[in-house]
mmCIF file with all atom_site columns, C-alpha atoms in Angstrom:
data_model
loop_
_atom_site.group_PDB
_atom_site.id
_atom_site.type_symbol
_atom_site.label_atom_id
_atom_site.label_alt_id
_atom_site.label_comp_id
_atom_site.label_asym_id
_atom_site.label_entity_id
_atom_site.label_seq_id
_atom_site.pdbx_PDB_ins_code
_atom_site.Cartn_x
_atom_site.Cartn_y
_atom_site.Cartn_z
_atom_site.occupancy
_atom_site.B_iso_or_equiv
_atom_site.pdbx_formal_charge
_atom_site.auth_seq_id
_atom_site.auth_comp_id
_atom_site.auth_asym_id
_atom_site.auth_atom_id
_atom_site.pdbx_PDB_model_num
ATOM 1   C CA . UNK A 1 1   ? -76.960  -36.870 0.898   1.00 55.00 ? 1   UNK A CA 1
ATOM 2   C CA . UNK A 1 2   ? -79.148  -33.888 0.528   1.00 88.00 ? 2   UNK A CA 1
ATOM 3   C CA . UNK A 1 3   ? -83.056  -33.429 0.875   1.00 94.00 ? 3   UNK A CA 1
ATOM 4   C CA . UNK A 1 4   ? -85.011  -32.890 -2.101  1.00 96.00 ? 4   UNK A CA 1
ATOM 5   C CA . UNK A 1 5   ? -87.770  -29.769 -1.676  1.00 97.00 ? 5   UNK A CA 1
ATOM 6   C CA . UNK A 1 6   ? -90.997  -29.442 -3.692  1.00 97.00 ? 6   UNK A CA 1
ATOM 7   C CA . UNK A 1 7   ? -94.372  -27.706 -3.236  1.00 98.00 ? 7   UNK A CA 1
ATOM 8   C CA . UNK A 1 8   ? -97.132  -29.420 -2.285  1.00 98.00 ? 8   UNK A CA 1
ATOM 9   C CA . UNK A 1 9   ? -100.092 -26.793 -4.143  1.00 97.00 ? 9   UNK A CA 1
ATOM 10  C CA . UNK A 1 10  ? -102.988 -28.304 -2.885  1.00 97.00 ? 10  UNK A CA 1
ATOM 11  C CA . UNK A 1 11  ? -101.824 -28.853 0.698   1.00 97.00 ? 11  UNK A CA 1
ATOM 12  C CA . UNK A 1 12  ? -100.198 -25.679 1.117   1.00 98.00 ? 12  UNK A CA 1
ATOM 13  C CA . UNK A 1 13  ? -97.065  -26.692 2.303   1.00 98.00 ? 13  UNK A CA 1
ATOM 14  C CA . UNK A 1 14  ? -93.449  -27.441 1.216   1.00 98.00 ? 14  UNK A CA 1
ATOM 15  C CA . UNK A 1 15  ? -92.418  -31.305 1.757   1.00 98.00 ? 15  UNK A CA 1
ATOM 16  C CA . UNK A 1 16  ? -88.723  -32.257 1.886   1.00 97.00 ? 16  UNK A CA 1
ATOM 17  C CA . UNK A 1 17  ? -87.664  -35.802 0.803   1.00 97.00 ? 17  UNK A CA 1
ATOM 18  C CA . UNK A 1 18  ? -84.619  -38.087 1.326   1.00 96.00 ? 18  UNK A CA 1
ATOM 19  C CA . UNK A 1 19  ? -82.924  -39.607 -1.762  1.00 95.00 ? 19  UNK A CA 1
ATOM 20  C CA . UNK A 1 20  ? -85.353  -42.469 -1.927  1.00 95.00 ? 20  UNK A CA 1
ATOM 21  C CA . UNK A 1 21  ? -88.380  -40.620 -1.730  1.00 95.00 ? 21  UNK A CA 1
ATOM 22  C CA . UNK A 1 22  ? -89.433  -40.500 1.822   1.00 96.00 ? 22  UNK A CA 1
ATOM 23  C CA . UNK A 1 23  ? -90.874  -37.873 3.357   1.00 97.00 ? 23  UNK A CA 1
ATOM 24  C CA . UNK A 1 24  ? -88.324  -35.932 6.184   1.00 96.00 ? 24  UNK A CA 1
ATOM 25  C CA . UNK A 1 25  ? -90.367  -33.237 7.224   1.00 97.00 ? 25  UNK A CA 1
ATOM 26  C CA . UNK A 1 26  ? -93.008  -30.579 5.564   1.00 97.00 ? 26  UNK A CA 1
ATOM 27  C CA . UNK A 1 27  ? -93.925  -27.339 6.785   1.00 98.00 ? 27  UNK A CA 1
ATOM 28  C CA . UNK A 1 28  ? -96.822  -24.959 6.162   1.00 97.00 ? 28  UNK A CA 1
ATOM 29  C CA . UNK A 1 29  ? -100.294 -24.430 5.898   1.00 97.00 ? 29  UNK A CA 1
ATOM 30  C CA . UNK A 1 30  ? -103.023 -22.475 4.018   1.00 98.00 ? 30  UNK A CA 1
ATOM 31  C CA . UNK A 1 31  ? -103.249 -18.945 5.299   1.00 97.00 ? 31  UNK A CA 1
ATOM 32  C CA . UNK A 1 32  ? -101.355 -15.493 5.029   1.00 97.00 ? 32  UNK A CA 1
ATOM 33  C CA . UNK A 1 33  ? -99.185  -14.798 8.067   1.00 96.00 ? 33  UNK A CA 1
ATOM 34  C CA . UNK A 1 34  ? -95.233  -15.820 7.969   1.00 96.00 ? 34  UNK A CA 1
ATOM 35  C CA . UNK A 1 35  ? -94.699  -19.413 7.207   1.00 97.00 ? 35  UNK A CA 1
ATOM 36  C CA . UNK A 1 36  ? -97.977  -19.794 5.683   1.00 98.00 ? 36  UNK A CA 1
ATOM 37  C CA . UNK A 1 37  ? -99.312  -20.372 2.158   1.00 98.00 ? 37  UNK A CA 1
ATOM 38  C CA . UNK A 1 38  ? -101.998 -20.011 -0.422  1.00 98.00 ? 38  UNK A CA 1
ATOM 39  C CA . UNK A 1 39  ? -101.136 -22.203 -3.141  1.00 97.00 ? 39  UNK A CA 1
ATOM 40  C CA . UNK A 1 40  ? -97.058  -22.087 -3.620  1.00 98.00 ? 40  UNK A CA 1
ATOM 41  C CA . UNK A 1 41  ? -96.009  -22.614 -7.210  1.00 98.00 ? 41  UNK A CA 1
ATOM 42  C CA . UNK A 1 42  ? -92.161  -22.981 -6.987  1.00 98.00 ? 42  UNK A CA 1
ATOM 43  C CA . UNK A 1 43  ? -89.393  -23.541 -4.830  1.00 98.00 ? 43  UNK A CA 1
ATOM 44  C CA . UNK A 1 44  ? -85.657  -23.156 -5.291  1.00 97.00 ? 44  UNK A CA 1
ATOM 45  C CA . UNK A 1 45  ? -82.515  -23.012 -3.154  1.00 95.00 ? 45  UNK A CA 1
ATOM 46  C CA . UNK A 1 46  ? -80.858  -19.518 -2.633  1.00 95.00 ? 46  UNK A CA 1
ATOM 47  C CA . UNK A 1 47  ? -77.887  -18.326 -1.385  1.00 89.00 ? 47  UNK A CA 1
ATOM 48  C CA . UNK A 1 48  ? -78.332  -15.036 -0.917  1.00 83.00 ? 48  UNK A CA 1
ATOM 49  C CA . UNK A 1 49  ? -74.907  -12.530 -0.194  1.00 74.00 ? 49  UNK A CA 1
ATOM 50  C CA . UNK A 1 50  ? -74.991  -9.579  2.425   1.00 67.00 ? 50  UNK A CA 1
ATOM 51  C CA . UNK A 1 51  ? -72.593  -6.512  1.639   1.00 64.00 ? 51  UNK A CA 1
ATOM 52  C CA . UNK A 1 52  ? -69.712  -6.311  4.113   1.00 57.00 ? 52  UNK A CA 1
ATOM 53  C CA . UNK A 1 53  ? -70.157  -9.967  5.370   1.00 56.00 ? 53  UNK A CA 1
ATOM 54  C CA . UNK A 1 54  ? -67.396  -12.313 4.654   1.00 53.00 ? 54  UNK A CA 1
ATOM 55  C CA . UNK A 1 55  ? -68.463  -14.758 1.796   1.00 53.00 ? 55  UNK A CA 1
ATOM 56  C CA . UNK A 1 56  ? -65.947  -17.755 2.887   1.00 53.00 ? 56  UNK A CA 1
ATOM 57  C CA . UNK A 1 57  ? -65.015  -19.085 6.338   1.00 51.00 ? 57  UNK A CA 1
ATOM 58  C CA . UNK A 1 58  ? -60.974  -17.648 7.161   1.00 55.00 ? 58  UNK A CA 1
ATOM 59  C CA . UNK A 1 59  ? -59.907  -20.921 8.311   1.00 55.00 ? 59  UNK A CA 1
ATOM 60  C CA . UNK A 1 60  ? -60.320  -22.678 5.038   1.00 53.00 ? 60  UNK A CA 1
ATOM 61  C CA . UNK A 1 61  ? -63.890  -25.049 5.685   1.00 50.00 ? 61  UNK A CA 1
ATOM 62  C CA . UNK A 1 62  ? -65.795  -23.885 3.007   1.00 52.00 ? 62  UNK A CA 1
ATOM 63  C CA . UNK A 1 63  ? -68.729  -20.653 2.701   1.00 52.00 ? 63  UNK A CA 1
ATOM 64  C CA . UNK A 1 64  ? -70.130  -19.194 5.295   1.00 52.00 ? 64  UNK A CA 1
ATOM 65  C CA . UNK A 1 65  ? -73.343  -18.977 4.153   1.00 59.00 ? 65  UNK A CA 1
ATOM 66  C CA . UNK A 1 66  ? -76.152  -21.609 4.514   1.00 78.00 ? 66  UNK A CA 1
ATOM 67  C CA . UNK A 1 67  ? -78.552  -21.781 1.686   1.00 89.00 ? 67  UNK A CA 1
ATOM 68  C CA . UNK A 1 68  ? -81.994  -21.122 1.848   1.00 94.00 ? 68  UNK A CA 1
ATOM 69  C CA . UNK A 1 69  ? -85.310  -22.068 0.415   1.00 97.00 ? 69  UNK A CA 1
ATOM 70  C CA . UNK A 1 70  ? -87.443  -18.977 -1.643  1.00 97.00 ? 70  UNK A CA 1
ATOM 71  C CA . UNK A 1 71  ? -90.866  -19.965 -2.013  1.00 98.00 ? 71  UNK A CA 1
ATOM 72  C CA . UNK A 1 72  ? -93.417  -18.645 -4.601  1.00 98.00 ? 72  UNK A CA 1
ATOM 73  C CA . UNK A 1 73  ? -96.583  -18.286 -2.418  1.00 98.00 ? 73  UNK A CA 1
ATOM 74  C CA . UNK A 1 74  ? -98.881  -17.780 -5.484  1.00 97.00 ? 74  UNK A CA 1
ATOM 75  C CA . UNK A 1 75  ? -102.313 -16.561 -3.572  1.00 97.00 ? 75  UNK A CA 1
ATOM 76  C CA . UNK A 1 76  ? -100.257 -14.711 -0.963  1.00 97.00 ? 76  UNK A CA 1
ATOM 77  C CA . UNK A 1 77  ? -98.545  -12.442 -3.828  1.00 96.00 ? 77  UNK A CA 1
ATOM 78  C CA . UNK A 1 78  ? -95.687  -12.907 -2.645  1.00 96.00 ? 78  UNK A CA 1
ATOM 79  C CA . UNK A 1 79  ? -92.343  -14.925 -2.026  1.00 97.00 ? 79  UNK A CA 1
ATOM 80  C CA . UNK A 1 80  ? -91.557  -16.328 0.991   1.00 97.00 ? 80  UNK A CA 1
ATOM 81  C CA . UNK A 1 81  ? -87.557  -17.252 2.597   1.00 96.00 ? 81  UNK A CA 1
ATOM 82  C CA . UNK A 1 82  ? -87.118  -20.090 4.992   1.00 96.00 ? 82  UNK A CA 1
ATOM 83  C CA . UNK A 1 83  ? -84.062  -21.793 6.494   1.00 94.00 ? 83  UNK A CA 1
ATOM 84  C CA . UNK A 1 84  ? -83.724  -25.205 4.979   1.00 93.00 ? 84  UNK A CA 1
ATOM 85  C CA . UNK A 1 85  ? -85.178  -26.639 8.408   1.00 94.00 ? 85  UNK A CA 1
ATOM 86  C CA . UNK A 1 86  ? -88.637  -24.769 7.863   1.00 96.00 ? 86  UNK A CA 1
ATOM 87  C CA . UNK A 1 87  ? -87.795  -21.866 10.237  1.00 95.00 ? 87  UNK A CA 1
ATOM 88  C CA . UNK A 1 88  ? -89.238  -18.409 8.258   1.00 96.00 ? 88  UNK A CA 1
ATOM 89  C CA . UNK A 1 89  ? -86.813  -15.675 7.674   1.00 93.00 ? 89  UNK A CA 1
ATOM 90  C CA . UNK A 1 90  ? -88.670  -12.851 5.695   1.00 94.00 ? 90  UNK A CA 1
ATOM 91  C CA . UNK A 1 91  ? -90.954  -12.511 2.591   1.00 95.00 ? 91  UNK A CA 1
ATOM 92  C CA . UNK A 1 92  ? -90.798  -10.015 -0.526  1.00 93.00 ? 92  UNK A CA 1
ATOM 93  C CA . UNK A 1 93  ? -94.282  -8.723  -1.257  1.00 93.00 ? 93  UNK A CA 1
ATOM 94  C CA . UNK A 1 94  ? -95.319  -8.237  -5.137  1.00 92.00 ? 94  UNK A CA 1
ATOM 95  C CA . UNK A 1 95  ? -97.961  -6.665  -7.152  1.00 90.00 ? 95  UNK A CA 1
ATOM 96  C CA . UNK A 1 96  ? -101.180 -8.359  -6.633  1.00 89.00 ? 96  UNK A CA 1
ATOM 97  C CA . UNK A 1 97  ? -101.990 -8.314  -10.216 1.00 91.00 ? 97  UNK A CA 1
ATOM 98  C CA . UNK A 1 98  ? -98.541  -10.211 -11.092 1.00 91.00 ? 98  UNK A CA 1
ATOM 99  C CA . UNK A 1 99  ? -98.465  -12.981 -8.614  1.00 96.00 ? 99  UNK A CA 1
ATOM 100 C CA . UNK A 1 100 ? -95.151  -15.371 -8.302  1.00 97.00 ? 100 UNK A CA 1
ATOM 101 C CA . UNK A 1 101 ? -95.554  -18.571 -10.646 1.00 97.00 ? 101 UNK A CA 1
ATOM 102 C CA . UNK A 1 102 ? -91.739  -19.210 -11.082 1.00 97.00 ? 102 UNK A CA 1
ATOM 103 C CA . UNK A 1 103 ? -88.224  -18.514 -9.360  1.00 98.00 ? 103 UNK A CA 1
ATOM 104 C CA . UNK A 1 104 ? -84.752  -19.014 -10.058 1.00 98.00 ? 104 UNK A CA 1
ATOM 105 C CA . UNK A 1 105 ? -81.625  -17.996 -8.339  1.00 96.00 ? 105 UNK A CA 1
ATOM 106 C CA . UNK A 1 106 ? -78.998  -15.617 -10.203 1.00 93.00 ? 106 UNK A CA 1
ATOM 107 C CA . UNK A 1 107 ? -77.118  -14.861 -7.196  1.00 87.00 ? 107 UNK A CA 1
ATOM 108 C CA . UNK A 1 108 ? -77.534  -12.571 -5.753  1.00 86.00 ? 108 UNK A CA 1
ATOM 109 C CA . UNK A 1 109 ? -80.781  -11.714 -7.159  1.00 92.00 ? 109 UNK A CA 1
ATOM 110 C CA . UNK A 1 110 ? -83.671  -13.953 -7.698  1.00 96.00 ? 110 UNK A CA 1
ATOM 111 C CA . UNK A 1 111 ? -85.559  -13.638 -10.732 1.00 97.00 ? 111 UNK A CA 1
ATOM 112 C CA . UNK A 1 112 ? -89.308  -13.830 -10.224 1.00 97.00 ? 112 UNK A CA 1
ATOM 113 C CA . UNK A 1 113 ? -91.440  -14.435 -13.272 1.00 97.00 ? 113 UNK A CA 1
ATOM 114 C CA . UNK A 1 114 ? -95.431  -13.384 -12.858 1.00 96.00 ? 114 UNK A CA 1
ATOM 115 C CA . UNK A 1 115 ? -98.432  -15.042 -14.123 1.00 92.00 ? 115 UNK A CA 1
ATOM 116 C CA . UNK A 1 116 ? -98.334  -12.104 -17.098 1.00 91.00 ? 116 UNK A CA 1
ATOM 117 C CA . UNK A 1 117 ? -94.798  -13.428 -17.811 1.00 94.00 ? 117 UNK A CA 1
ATOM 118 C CA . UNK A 1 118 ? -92.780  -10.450 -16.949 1.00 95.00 ? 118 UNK A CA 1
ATOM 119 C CA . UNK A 1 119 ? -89.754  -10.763 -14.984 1.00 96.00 ? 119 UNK A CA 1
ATOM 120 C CA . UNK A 1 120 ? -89.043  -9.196  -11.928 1.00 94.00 ? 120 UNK A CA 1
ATOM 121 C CA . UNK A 1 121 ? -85.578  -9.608  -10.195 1.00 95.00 ? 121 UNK A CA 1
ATOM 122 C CA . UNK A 1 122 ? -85.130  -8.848  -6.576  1.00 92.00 ? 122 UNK A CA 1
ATOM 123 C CA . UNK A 1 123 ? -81.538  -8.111  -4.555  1.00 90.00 ? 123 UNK A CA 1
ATOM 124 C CA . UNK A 1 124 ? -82.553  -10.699 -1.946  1.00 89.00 ? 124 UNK A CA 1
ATOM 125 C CA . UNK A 1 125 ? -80.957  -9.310  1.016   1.00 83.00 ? 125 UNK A CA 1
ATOM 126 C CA . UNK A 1 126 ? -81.632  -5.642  -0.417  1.00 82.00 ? 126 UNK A CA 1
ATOM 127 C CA . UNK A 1 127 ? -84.876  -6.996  -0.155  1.00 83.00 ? 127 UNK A CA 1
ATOM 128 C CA . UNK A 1 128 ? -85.483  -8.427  3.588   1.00 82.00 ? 128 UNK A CA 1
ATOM 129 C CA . UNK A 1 129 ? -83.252  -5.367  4.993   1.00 77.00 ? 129 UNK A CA 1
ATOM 130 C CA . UNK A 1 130 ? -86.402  -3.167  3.582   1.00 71.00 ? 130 UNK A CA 1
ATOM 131 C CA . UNK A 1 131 ? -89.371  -5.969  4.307   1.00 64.00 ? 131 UNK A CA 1
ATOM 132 C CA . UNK A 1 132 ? -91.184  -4.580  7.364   1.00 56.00 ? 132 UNK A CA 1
ATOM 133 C CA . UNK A 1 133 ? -92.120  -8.087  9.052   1.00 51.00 ? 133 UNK A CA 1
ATOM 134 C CA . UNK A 1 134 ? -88.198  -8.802  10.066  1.00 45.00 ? 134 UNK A CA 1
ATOM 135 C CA . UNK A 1 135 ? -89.054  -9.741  13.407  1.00 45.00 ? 135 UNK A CA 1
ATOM 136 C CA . UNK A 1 136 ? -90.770  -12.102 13.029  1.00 48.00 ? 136 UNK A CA 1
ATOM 137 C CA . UNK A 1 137 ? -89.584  -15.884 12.925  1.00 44.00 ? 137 UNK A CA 1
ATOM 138 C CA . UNK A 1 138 ? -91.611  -19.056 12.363  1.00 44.00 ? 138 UNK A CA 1
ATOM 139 C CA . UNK A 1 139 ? -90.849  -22.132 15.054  1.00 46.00 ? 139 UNK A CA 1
ATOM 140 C CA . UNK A 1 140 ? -89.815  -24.380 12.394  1.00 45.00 ? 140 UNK A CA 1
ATOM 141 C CA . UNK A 1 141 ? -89.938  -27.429 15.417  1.00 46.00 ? 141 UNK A CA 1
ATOM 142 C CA . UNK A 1 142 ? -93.208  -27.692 15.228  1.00 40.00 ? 142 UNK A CA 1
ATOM 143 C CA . UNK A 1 143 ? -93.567  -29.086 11.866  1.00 42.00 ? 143 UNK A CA 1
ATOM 144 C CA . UNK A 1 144 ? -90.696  -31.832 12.237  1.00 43.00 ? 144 UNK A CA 1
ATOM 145 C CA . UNK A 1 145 ? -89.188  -34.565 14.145  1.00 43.00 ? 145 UNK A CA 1
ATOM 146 C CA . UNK A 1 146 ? -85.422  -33.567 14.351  1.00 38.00 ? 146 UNK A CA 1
ATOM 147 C CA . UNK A 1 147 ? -84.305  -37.126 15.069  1.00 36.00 ? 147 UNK A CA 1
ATOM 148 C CA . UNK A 1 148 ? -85.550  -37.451 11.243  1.00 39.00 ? 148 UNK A CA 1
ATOM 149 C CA . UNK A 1 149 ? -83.660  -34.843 9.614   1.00 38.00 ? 149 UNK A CA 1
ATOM 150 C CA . UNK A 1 150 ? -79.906  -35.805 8.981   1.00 36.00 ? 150 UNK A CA 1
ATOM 151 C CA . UNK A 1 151 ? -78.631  -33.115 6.001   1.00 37.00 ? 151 UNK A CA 1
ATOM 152 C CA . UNK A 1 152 ? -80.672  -30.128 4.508   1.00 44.00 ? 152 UNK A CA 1
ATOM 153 C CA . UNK A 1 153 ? -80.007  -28.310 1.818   1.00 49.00 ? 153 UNK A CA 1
#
C-alpha cells in the first residue's frame, strides 16, 4: 500500500501515515531554511517532467520518474519539493503579499492558489532549474526510522 501525507499546521511538519492510520515518519520543523516550515497549508503529490529526459523506463517496468511531495509553506511564502522520504529537493519562492494556501498538480505545472485567491501556475522543473538554493539537500534520515517505512508515495 501507499502512505498517506498531510500537514500538520501547528507542528510545522508534514506526517506520513500507513493505511490504518499510523504514523510512518514526519519531517520538519518551524523555521525558514530548506526543509523547514512556518505553518504549511497543503500538500499534494507531483510528478514533475524534465525536457529531454525519458518519461518511461526502455525496458518496459513502468515511468521513470518518482513522485514527489510540493508543500505550501504558508509563513515561508513559498512552496517547498521533497522526495517522498522527507529528503528536500528545491523550493519556488512567491510574492509575500500572496502566500500559498492551496496546490494542485496539472502536470507539469502546479497551480498555486494565494490567500487573495488568484492563481498562479508554475513549470515545476522550469522552476527549480532557476531557484538559486539547488545545492542544497535536506538529510531526510534524521527525521525517520527506515526499518518503518515500507512504500512511499
Amino acid at each position: 500500500g501507499q502512505l498517506a501525507y498531510e500537514v500538520d499546521s501547528p507542528g510545522h511538519r508534514v506526517v506520513a501515515r500507513y493505511p490504518d492510520g499510523r504514523i510512518a515518519f514526519a519531517f520538519g520543523a518551524y523555521g525558514h531554511g530548506a526543509g523547514q516550515f512556518d505553518t504549511p497549508l497543503d500538500i499534494v503529490t507531483i510528478r514533475p517532467e524534465f525536457s529531454g529526459e525519458p518519461t518511461a523506463d526502455p525496458m518496459g517496468s513502468g515511468n521513470l520518474f518518482t513522485s514527489w511531495l510540493a508543500v505550501a509553506d504558508y509563513g515561508n511564502h513559498r512552496v517547498q519539493f521533497f522526495e517522498c522520504d522527507g529528503a528536500w529537493v528545491g523550493e519556488t519562492e512567491l510574492d509575500p503579499i500572496e502566500p500559498p494556501c492551496q496546490l494542485a498538480w496539472r502536470s507539469p505545472a502546479l497551480d498555486i492558489t494565494t490567500l487573495e485567491g488568484r492563481l498562479v501556475r508554475v513549470h515545476v522543473a522550469a522552476s527549480l532549474l532557476a531557484s538559486g538554493r539547488r545545492n542544497q539537500r535536506h538529510d531526510a534520515s534524521v527525521h525517520r526510522d527506515l526499518r518503518d517505512v515500507w512504500r512511499v508515495c
